[in-house]
Amino acid sequence: MESALSKLRNIPPVTRFLTLSLLILTTTTRLNLLSASQLAYEQSLVFSKFELWRLYTSFFLGSPRLAFIFEAIVLYLTASRLESLSGPYGYKSGDLAWQLFLASAAIIPASYPDSESVIFLRPLLLCIIYLYSMLVPPGTQISYFGLITFPVRYLPYILLALELLADGPWRVAQALPGAIIGHLWWWGVWKTRTLEEMGRAPKWLATWFGDRTGSLTEEGPGSMGTGIQVIPPRSRTQPSSGSWRGTGQRLGGG
């Protein structure tokens, strides 16, 4: 038990919060302790009856059956890569938490008119994945369940294609706002820096997380830490037998 708690404490704080929120809230509905209808976002209930918890719980309700396992794995691996010490938000968990809050707040109106009764996990996942895909070095490859390898930049679009094949256009329409917000996040904070000041965590939040001072974009994306197995673009002067494949796990792997 003590070993498990120690491992839990070693998970970056924002990643830990996201993953535990998904696991706990989804398990609660699976055990019928609460129904999804009590936790999903409903605009009239939030703003008329002040059921404000729905603003949080609606982002962490997983899909039925095995799809939930895939969602939990992808959320954990992608968030931990962003927040790892060598990643773009290394020692900047406060900034990541604040920017996730702003992104989540933007996803709700971006999902209108499909926001009367909805769960926002898929848009949130796609938002985080889009940001991750834009911060890795161009040409970086990702291994999907050890079966196929493709550029990380294509990952959001491949996931949308899988949504289309599995559940049809309506599921793509639900997830698409996440990609839009993810693009604005990357463009505003990292690409043009026009939203960099807005994306900086309030001082109290940065202090609480123990963030280092300085700009997020000063150090760049870094090597993205551990987690999903990525294959960096091969240097032109590097022999093919010496290509580095990094450390970590394949997407969906153990």
PDB file of C-alpha atoms in Angstrom:
ATOM      1  CA  MET A   1       0.000   0.000   0.000  1.00  0.00           C
ATOM      2  CA  GLU A   2       2.803   2.365   0.944  1.00  0.00           C
ATOM      3  CA  SER A   3       4.598   1.573  -2.312  1.00  0.00           C
ATOM      4  CA  ALA A   4       1.460   2.334  -4.323  1.00  0.00           C
ATOM      5  CA  LEU A   5       1.020   5.672  -2.545  1.00  0.00           C
ATOM      6  CA  SER A   6       4.662   6.505  -3.189  1.00  0.00           C
ATOM      7  CA  LYS A   7       4.230   5.813  -6.904  1.00  0.00           C
ATOM      8  CA  LEU A   8       1.061   7.908  -6.925  1.00  0.00           C
ATOM      9  CA  ARG A   9       2.897  10.841  -5.350  1.00  0.00           C
ATOM     10  CA  ASN A  10       5.589  10.584  -8.024  1.00  0.00           C
ATOM     11  CA  ILE A  11       3.064  11.247 -10.794  1.00  0.00           C
ATOM     12  CA  PRO A  12       3.152  14.935 -11.828  1.00  0.00           C
ATOM     13  CA  PRO A  13       0.392  16.778  -9.906  1.00  0.00           C
ATOM     14  CA  VAL A  14      -1.810  17.925 -12.797  1.00  0.00           C
ATOM     15  CA  THR A  15      -1.565  14.516 -14.478  1.00  0.00           C
ATOM     16  CA  ARG A  16      -2.467  12.883 -11.158  1.00  0.00           C
ATOM     17  CA  PHE A  17      -5.501  15.134 -10.738  1.00  0.00           C
ATOM     18  CA  LEU A  18      -6.756  14.512 -14.277  1.00  0.00           C
ATOM     19  CA  THR A  19      -6.278  10.750 -14.140  1.00  0.00           C
ATOM     20  CA  LEU A  20      -7.751  10.264 -10.665  1.00  0.00           C
ATOM     21  CA  SER A  21     -10.728  12.461 -11.546  1.00  0.00           C
ATOM     22  CA  LEU A  22     -11.461  10.300 -14.576  1.00  0.00           C
ATOM     23  CA  LEU A  23     -11.012   7.013 -12.706  1.00  0.00           C
ATOM     24  CA  ILE A  24     -13.013   7.998  -9.618  1.00  0.00           C
ATOM     25  CA  LEU A  25     -15.955   9.680 -11.342  1.00  0.00           C
ATOM     26  CA  THR A  26     -16.299   7.012 -14.022  1.00  0.00           C
ATOM     27  CA  THR A  27     -16.079   4.209 -11.442  1.00  0.00           C
ATOM     28  CA  THR A  28     -18.737   5.970  -9.375  1.00  0.00           C
ATOM     29  CA  THR A  29     -21.173   5.786 -12.275  1.00  0.00           C
ATOM     30  CA  ARG A  30     -20.174   2.190 -13.093  1.00  0.00           C
ATOM     31  CA  LEU A  31     -21.047   1.160  -9.532  1.00  0.00           C
ATOM     32  CA  ASN A  32     -24.343   3.068  -9.772  1.00  0.00           C
ATOM     33  CA  LEU A  33     -23.425   5.255  -6.813  1.00  0.00           C
ATOM     34  CA  LEU A  34     -24.300   8.225  -9.006  1.00  0.00           C
ATOM     35  CA  SER A  35     -25.813   8.375 -12.471  1.00  0.00           C
ATOM     36  CA  ALA A  36     -24.153  10.076 -15.417  1.00  0.00           C
ATOM     37  CA  SER A  37     -27.189  12.354 -15.680  1.00  0.00           C
ATOM     38  CA  GLN A  38     -26.302  13.770 -12.254  1.00  0.00           C
ATOM     39  CA  LEU A  39     -22.783  14.633 -13.405  1.00  0.00           C
ATOM     40  CA  ALA A  40     -23.092  15.603 -17.086  1.00  0.00           C
ATOM     41  CA  TYR A  41     -23.232  19.241 -18.141  1.00  0.00           C
ATOM     42  CA  GLU A  42     -26.716  20.682 -18.482  1.00  0.00           C
ATOM     43  CA  GLN A  43     -26.793  24.405 -19.048  1.00  0.00           C
ATOM     44  CA  SER A  44     -30.168  25.021 -17.425  1.00  0.00           C
ATOM     45  CA  LEU A  45     -29.213  23.096 -14.280  1.00  0.00           C
ATOM     46  CA  VAL A  46     -25.833  24.808 -13.972  1.00  0.00           C
ATOM     47  CA  PHE A  47     -27.048  28.382 -14.352  1.00  0.00           C
ATOM     48  CA  SER A  48     -30.623  28.149 -13.066  1.00  0.00           C
ATOM     49  CA  LYS A  49     -30.279  25.658 -10.218  1.00  0.00           C
ATOM     50  CA  PHE A  50     -26.585  26.371  -9.580  1.00  0.00           C
ATOM     51  CA  GLU A  51     -25.461  22.744  -9.887  1.00  0.00           C
ATOM     52  CA  LEU A  52     -21.943  24.048 -10.380  1.00  0.00           C
ATOM     53  CA  TRP A  53     -20.240  20.701  -9.816  1.00  0.00           C
ATOM     54  CA  ARG A  54     -21.301  19.740 -13.344  1.00  0.00           C
ATOM     55  CA  LEU A  55     -18.732  22.217 -14.706  1.00  0.00           C
ATOM     56  CA  TYR A  56     -16.079  19.872 -13.301  1.00  0.00           C
ATOM     57  CA  THR A  57     -17.629  16.401 -13.414  1.00  0.00           C
ATOM     58  CA  SER A  58     -18.747  16.651 -17.052  1.00  0.00           C
ATOM     59  CA  PHE A  59     -15.094  16.569 -18.159  1.00  0.00           C
ATOM     60  CA  PHE A  60     -14.294  13.269 -16.440  1.00  0.00           C
ATOM     61  CA  LEU A  61     -16.977  10.747 -17.372  1.00  0.00           C
ATOM     62  CA  GLY A  62     -15.514   7.956 -19.472  1.00  0.00           C
ATOM     63  CA  SER A  63     -17.114   6.072 -22.323  1.00  0.00           C
ATOM     64  CA  PRO A  64     -18.828   2.704 -21.829  1.00  0.00           C
ATOM     65  CA  ARG A  65     -16.935  -0.560 -21.767  1.00  0.00           C
ATOM     66  CA  LEU A  66     -13.329  -0.860 -22.996  1.00  0.00           C
ATOM     67  CA  ALA A  67     -13.210   2.591 -24.592  1.00  0.00           C
ATOM     68  CA  PHE A  68     -12.837   4.017 -21.080  1.00  0.00           C
ATOM     69  CA  ILE A  69      -9.554   2.125 -20.581  1.00  0.00           C
ATOM     70  CA  PHE A  70      -8.174   3.616 -23.796  1.00  0.00           C
ATOM     71  CA  GLU A  71      -9.263   7.114 -22.701  1.00  0.00           C
ATOM     72  CA  ALA A  72      -7.587   6.735 -19.303  1.00  0.00           C
ATOM     73  CA  ILE A  73      -4.327   5.501 -20.849  1.00  0.00           C
ATOM     74  CA  VAL A  74      -4.209   8.271 -23.450  1.00  0.00           C
ATOM     75  CA  LEU A  75      -5.036  10.974 -20.874  1.00  0.00           C
ATOM     76  CA  TYR A  76      -2.362   9.778 -18.464  1.00  0.00           C
ATOM     77  CA  LEU A  77       0.390   9.296 -21.032  1.00  0.00           C
ATOM     78  CA  THR A  78      -0.203  12.532 -22.918  1.00  0.00           C
ATOM     79  CA  ALA A  79      -0.562  14.712 -19.812  1.00  0.00           C
ATOM     80  CA  SER A  80       2.491  13.148 -18.154  1.00  0.00           C
ATOM     81  CA  ARG A  81       4.574  13.863 -21.264  1.00  0.00           C
ATOM     82  CA  LEU A  82       3.581  17.505 -21.194  1.00  0.00           C
ATOM     83  CA  GLU A  83       4.271  17.772 -17.457  1.00  0.00           C
ATOM     84  CA  SER A  84       7.425  15.643 -17.201  1.00  0.00           C
ATOM     85  CA  LEU A  85      10.523  17.438 -15.929  1.00  0.00           C
ATOM     86  CA  SER A  86      12.020  17.495 -19.436  1.00  0.00           C
ATOM     87  CA  GLY A  87       8.708  18.346 -21.112  1.00  0.00           C
ATOM     88  CA  PRO A  88       7.297  21.756 -22.059  1.00  0.00           C
ATOM     89  CA  TYR A  89       5.582  22.133 -18.678  1.00  0.00           C
ATOM     90  CA  GLY A  90       8.391  20.719 -16.564  1.00  0.00           C
ATOM     91  CA  TYR A  91       8.507  22.719 -13.304  1.00  0.00           C
ATOM     92  CA  LYS A  92       5.496  24.641 -14.670  1.00  0.00           C
ATOM     93  CA  SER A  93       2.563  22.581 -13.379  1.00  0.00           C
ATOM     94  CA  GLY A  94       0.804  25.750 -12.253  1.00  0.00           C
ATOM     95  CA  ASP A  95       0.854  27.137 -15.791  1.00  0.00           C
ATOM     96  CA  LEU A  96      -0.434  23.825 -17.155  1.00  0.00           C
ATOM     97  CA  ALA A  97      -3.255  23.725 -14.603  1.00  0.00           C
ATOM     98  CA  TRP A  98      -4.236  27.324 -15.347  1.00  0.00           C
ATOM     99  CA  GLN A  99      -4.148  26.860 -19.115  1.00  0.00           C
ATOM    100  CA  LEU A 100      -6.180  23.647 -18.827  1.00  0.00           C
ATOM    101  CA  PHE A 101      -8.748  25.580 -16.807  1.00  0.00           C
ATOM    102  CA  LEU A 102      -8.977  28.259 -19.503  1.00  0.00           C
ATOM    103  CA  ALA A 103      -9.134  25.643 -22.269  1.00  0.00           C
ATOM    104  CA  SER A 104     -11.902  23.758 -20.467  1.00  0.00           C
ATOM    105  CA  ALA A 105     -13.844  26.981 -19.967  1.00  0.00           C
ATOM    106  CA  ALA A 106     -13.548  27.633 -23.715  1.00  0.00           C
ATOM    107  CA  ILE A 107     -14.616  24.106 -24.702  1.00  0.00           C
ATOM    108  CA  ILE A 108     -18.081  24.556 -23.175  1.00  0.00           C
ATOM    109  CA  PRO A 109     -19.262  27.481 -25.352  1.00  0.00           C
ATOM    110  CA  ALA A 110     -17.343  26.060 -28.327  1.00  0.00           C
ATOM    111  CA  SER A 111     -19.522  22.952 -28.041  1.00  0.00           C
ATOM    112  CA  TYR A 112     -22.754  24.969 -28.385  1.00  0.00           C
ATOM    113  CA  PRO A 113     -25.462  24.107 -29.455  1.00  0.00           C
ATOM    114  CA  ASP A 114     -24.557  20.555 -28.424  1.00  0.00           C
ATOM    115  CA  SER A 115     -24.104  21.658 -24.813  1.00  0.00           C
ATOM    116  CA  GLU A 116     -27.539  21.169 -23.283  1.00  0.00           C
ATOM    117  CA  SER A 117     -26.633  17.752 -21.901  1.00  0.00           C
ATOM    118  CA  VAL A 118     -23.152  16.607 -22.741  1.00  0.00           C
ATOM    119  CA  ILE A 119     -19.923  15.069 -21.494  1.00  0.00           C
ATOM    120  CA  PHE A 120     -16.725  16.918 -22.399  1.00  0.00           C
ATOM    121  CA  LEU A 121     -14.097  14.193 -21.944  1.00  0.00           C
ATOM    122  CA  ARG A 122     -13.503  13.605 -25.655  1.00  0.00           C
ATOM    123  CA  PRO A 123     -13.038  17.332 -26.474  1.00  0.00           C
ATOM    124  CA  LEU A 124     -10.690  17.650 -23.489  1.00  0.00           C
ATOM    125  CA  LEU A 125      -8.654  14.647 -24.639  1.00  0.00           C
ATOM    126  CA  LEU A 126      -8.419  15.956 -28.185  1.00  0.00           C
ATOM    127  CA  CYS A 127      -7.406  19.404 -26.915  1.00  0.00           C
ATOM    128  CA  ILE A 128      -4.512  17.986 -24.881  1.00  0.00           C
ATOM    129  CA  ILE A 129      -3.468  15.614 -27.672  1.00  0.00           C
ATOM    130  CA  TYR A 130      -3.477  18.433 -30.224  1.00  0.00           C
ATOM    131  CA  LEU A 131      -1.237  20.578 -28.019  1.00  0.00           C
ATOM    132  CA  TYR A 132       1.110  17.645 -27.455  1.00  0.00           C
ATOM    133  CA  SER A 133       1.281  16.871 -31.175  1.00  0.00           C
ATOM    134  CA  MET A 134       2.288  20.454 -31.962  1.00  0.00           C
ATOM    135  CA  LEU A 135       4.978  20.685 -29.282  1.00  0.00           C
ATOM    136  CA  VAL A 136       7.006  17.621 -30.245  1.00  0.00           C
ATOM    137  CA  PRO A 137       9.785  18.196 -32.810  1.00  0.00           C
ATOM    138  CA  PRO A 138       8.556  18.105 -36.441  1.00  0.00           C
ATOM    139  CA  GLY A 139       8.862  14.647 -37.947  1.00  0.00           C
ATOM    140  CA  THR A 140       8.632  12.841 -34.608  1.00  0.00           C
ATOM    141  CA  GLN A 141       6.977   9.434 -34.983  1.00  0.00           C
ATOM    142  CA  ILE A 142       4.638   7.606 -32.614  1.00  0.00           C
ATOM    143  CA  SER A 143       4.060   3.879 -32.281  1.00  0.00           C
ATOM    144  CA  TYR A 144       0.390   2.918 -31.950  1.00  0.00           C
ATOM    145  CA  PHE A 145      -0.033  -0.311 -29.947  1.00  0.00           C
ATOM    146  CA  GLY A 146       3.242  -1.462 -31.503  1.00  0.00           C
ATOM    147  CA  LEU A 147       1.430  -2.109 -34.784  1.00  0.00           C
ATOM    148  CA  ILE A 148       1.910   1.002 -36.909  1.00  0.00           C
ATOM    149  CA  THR A 149       4.120   4.068 -36.754  1.00  0.00           C
ATOM    150  CA  PHE A 150       3.150   7.514 -37.998  1.00  0.00           C
ATOM    151  CA  PRO A 151       4.049  11.201 -37.408  1.00  0.00           C
ATOM    152  CA  VAL A 152       2.770  12.543 -34.087  1.00  0.00           C
ATOM    153  CA  ARG A 153       1.400  15.604 -35.912  1.00  0.00           C
ATOM    154  CA  TYR A 154      -1.232  13.339 -37.492  1.00  0.00           C
ATOM    155  CA  LEU A 155      -2.433  11.894 -34.167  1.00  0.00           C
ATOM    156  CA  PRO A 156      -5.410  14.265 -33.609  1.00  0.00           C
ATOM    157  CA  TYR A 157      -6.690  13.673 -37.132  1.00  0.00           C
ATOM    158  CA  ILE A 158      -6.301   9.910 -36.847  1.00  0.00           C
ATOM    159  CA  LEU A 159      -8.283   9.949 -33.605  1.00  0.00           C
ATOM    160  CA  LEU A 160     -11.030  11.973 -35.297  1.00  0.00           C
ATOM    161  CA  ALA A 161     -11.085   9.444 -38.138  1.00  0.00           C
ATOM    162  CA  LEU A 162     -11.452   6.618 -35.611  1.00  0.00           C
ATOM    163  CA  GLU A 163     -14.330   8.509 -33.988  1.00  0.00           C
ATOM    164  CA  LEU A 164     -15.987   8.788 -37.389  1.00  0.00           C
ATOM    165  CA  LEU A 165     -15.607   5.080 -38.129  1.00  0.00           C
ATOM    166  CA  ALA A 166     -16.734   3.956 -34.670  1.00  0.00           C
ATOM    167  CA  ASP A 167     -19.627   6.299 -33.913  1.00  0.00           C
ATOM    168  CA  GLY A 168     -20.317   8.439 -36.953  1.00  0.00           C
ATOM    169  CA  PRO A 169     -20.236  12.185 -37.683  1.00  0.00           C
ATOM    170  CA  TRP A 170     -22.078  13.163 -34.502  1.00  0.00           C
ATOM    171  CA  ARG A 171     -19.179  11.948 -32.322  1.00  0.00           C
ATOM    172  CA  VAL A 172     -16.682  13.842 -34.480  1.00  0.00           C
ATOM    173  CA  ALA A 173     -18.806  16.980 -34.061  1.00  0.00           C
ATOM    174  CA  GLN A 174     -18.680  16.501 -30.279  1.00  0.00           C
ATOM    175  CA  ALA A 175     -14.899  16.097 -30.189  1.00  0.00           C
ATOM    176  CA  LEU A 176     -13.951  18.725 -32.791  1.00  0.00           C
ATOM    177  CA  PRO A 177     -14.206  21.763 -30.447  1.00  0.00           C
ATOM    178  CA  GLY A 178     -11.329  20.237 -28.484  1.00  0.00           C
ATOM    179  CA  ALA A 179      -9.068  20.348 -31.543  1.00  0.00           C
ATOM    180  CA  ILE A 180     -10.054  23.961 -32.213  1.00  0.00           C
ATOM    181  CA  ILE A 181      -9.300  25.035 -28.642  1.00  0.00           C
ATOM    182  CA  GLY A 182      -6.080  22.989 -28.676  1.00  0.00           C
ATOM    183  CA  HIS A 183      -4.951  24.816 -31.816  1.00  0.00           C
ATOM    184  CA  LEU A 184      -5.723  28.212 -30.267  1.00  0.00           C
ATOM    185  CA  TRP A 185      -3.846  27.142 -27.123  1.00  0.00           C
ATOM    186  CA  TRP A 186      -0.744  26.184 -29.099  1.00  0.00           C
ATOM    187  CA  TRP A 187      -0.973  29.205 -31.420  1.00  0.00           C
ATOM    188  CA  GLY A 188      -1.598  31.751 -28.663  1.00  0.00           C
ATOM    189  CA  VAL A 189       0.812  30.526 -25.965  1.00  0.00           C
ATOM    190  CA  TRP A 190       3.589  28.811 -27.904  1.00  0.00           C
ATOM    191  CA  LYS A 191       3.533  29.963 -31.533  1.00  0.00           C
ATOM    192  CA  THR A 192       2.824  33.696 -31.387  1.00  0.00           C
ATOM    193  CA  ARG A 193       2.943  34.234 -27.597  1.00  0.00           C
ATOM    194  CA  THR A 194      -0.010  36.605 -27.872  1.00  0.00           C
ATOM    195  CA  LEU A 195      -1.758  34.725 -25.045  1.00  0.00           C
ATOM    196  CA  GLU A 196       1.369  33.967 -23.034  1.00  0.00           C
ATOM    197  CA  GLU A 197       0.605  36.465 -20.279  1.00  0.00           C
ATOM    198  CA  MET A 198      -2.995  35.273 -20.022  1.00  0.00           C
ATOM    199  CA  GLY A 199      -1.727  31.698 -19.802  1.00  0.00           C
ATOM    200  CA  ARG A 200       0.638  32.420 -16.947  1.00  0.00           C
ATOM    201  CA  ALA A 201      -0.660  31.001 -13.670  1.00  0.00           C
ATOM    202  CA  PRO A 202      -1.686  33.449 -10.929  1.00  0.00           C
ATOM    203  CA  LYS A 203       1.100  33.885  -8.410  1.00  0.00           C
ATOM    204  CA  TRP A 204      -0.702  31.964  -5.676  1.00  0.00           C
ATOM    205  CA  LEU A 205      -1.219  28.978  -7.983  1.00  0.00           C
ATOM    206  CA  ALA A 206       2.369  29.005  -9.242  1.00  0.00           C
ATOM    207  CA  THR A 207       3.607  29.166  -5.642  1.00  0.00           C
ATOM    208  CA  TRP A 208       1.332  26.312  -4.584  1.00  0.00           C
ATOM    209  CA  PHE A 209       2.727  24.083  -7.343  1.00  0.00           C
ATOM    210  CA  GLY A 210       6.287  25.279  -6.746  1.00  0.00           C
ATOM    211  CA  ASP A 211       6.716  26.548 -10.311  1.00  0.00           C
ATOM    212  CA  ARG A 212      10.006  27.979 -11.465  1.00  0.00           C
ATOM    213  CA  THR A 213       9.997  31.588 -12.560  1.00  0.00           C
ATOM    214  CA  GLY A 214      10.388  32.599 -16.197  1.00  0.00           C
ATOM    215  CA  SER A 215       8.544  32.143 -19.455  1.00  0.00           C
ATOM    216  CA  LEU A 216       7.189  28.802 -20.584  1.00  0.00           C
ATOM    217  CA  THR A 217       8.548  29.335 -24.075  1.00  0.00           C
ATOM    218  CA  GLU A 218      12.090  30.235 -23.011  1.00  0.00           C
ATOM    219  CA  GLU A 219      13.169  26.612 -22.701  1.00  0.00           C
ATOM    220  CA  GLY A 220      11.020  25.170 -25.479  1.00  0.00           C
ATOM    221  CA  PRO A 221       9.284  21.830 -25.593  1.00  0.00           C
ATOM    222  CA  GLY A 222      12.240  19.790 -24.383  1.00  0.00           C
ATOM    223  CA  SER A 223      12.508  16.068 -24.995  1.00  0.00           C
ATOM    224  CA  MET A 224       8.959  15.357 -23.790  1.00  0.00           C
ATOM    225  CA  GLY A 225      10.035  13.042 -20.988  1.00  0.00           C
ATOM    226  CA  THR A 226       8.618   9.539 -20.634  1.00  0.00           C
ATOM    227  CA  GLY A 227       5.363   7.901 -21.580  1.00  0.00           C
ATOM    228  CA  ILE A 228       4.169   7.369 -25.137  1.00  0.00           C
ATOM    229  CA  GLN A 229       6.979   6.020 -27.281  1.00  0.00           C
ATOM    230  CA  VAL A 230       8.020   8.677 -29.721  1.00  0.00           C
ATOM    231  CA  ILE A 231      10.687   8.284 -32.380  1.00  0.00           C
ATOM    232  CA  PRO A 232      12.517  11.582 -32.966  1.00  0.00           C
ATOM    233  CA  PRO A 233      13.216  12.659 -36.549  1.00  0.00           C
ATOM    234  CA  ARG A 234      16.483  11.176 -37.755  1.00  0.00           C
ATOM    235  CA  SER A 235      19.353  13.575 -38.314  1.00  0.00           C
ATOM    236  CA  ARG A 236      20.555  13.736 -41.913  1.00  0.00           C
ATOM    237  CA  THR A 237      24.115  13.122 -40.776  1.00  0.00           C
ATOM    238  CA  GLN A 238      23.187  10.224 -38.550  1.00  0.00           C
ATOM    239  CA  PRO A 239      23.658   6.671 -39.853  1.00  0.00           C
ATOM    240  CA  SER A 240      20.492   4.602 -39.985  1.00  0.00           C
ATOM    241  CA  SER A 241      21.933   1.986 -37.651  1.00  0.00           C
ATOM    242  CA  GLY A 242      22.342   4.563 -34.919  1.00  0.00           C
ATOM    243  CA  SER A 243      18.897   6.113 -34.798  1.00  0.00           C
ATOM    244  CA  TRP A 244      17.715   6.804 -31.263  1.00  0.00           C
ATOM    245  CA  ARG A 245      14.260   5.612 -30.351  1.00  0.00           C
ATOM    246  CA  GLY A 246      14.037   7.133 -26.933  1.00  0.00           C
ATOM    247  CA  THR A 247      12.501   5.600 -23.820  1.00  0.00           C
ATOM    248  CA  GLY A 248       9.013   5.030 -22.563  1.00  0.00           C
ATOM    249  CA  GLN A 249       5.969   3.181 -23.799  1.00  0.00           C
ATOM    250  CA  ARG A 250       3.996   2.809 -26.959  1.00  0.00           C
ATOM    251  CA  LEU A 251       0.587   4.431 -27.092  1.00  0.00           C
ATOM    252  CA  GLY A 252      -1.718   1.852 -25.605  1.00  0.00           C
ATOM    253  CA  GLY A 253       1.157  -0.297 -24.421  1.00  0.00           C
ATOM    254  CA  GLY A 254       1.938  -1.484 -20.935  1.00  0.00           C
TER     255      GLY A 254
END
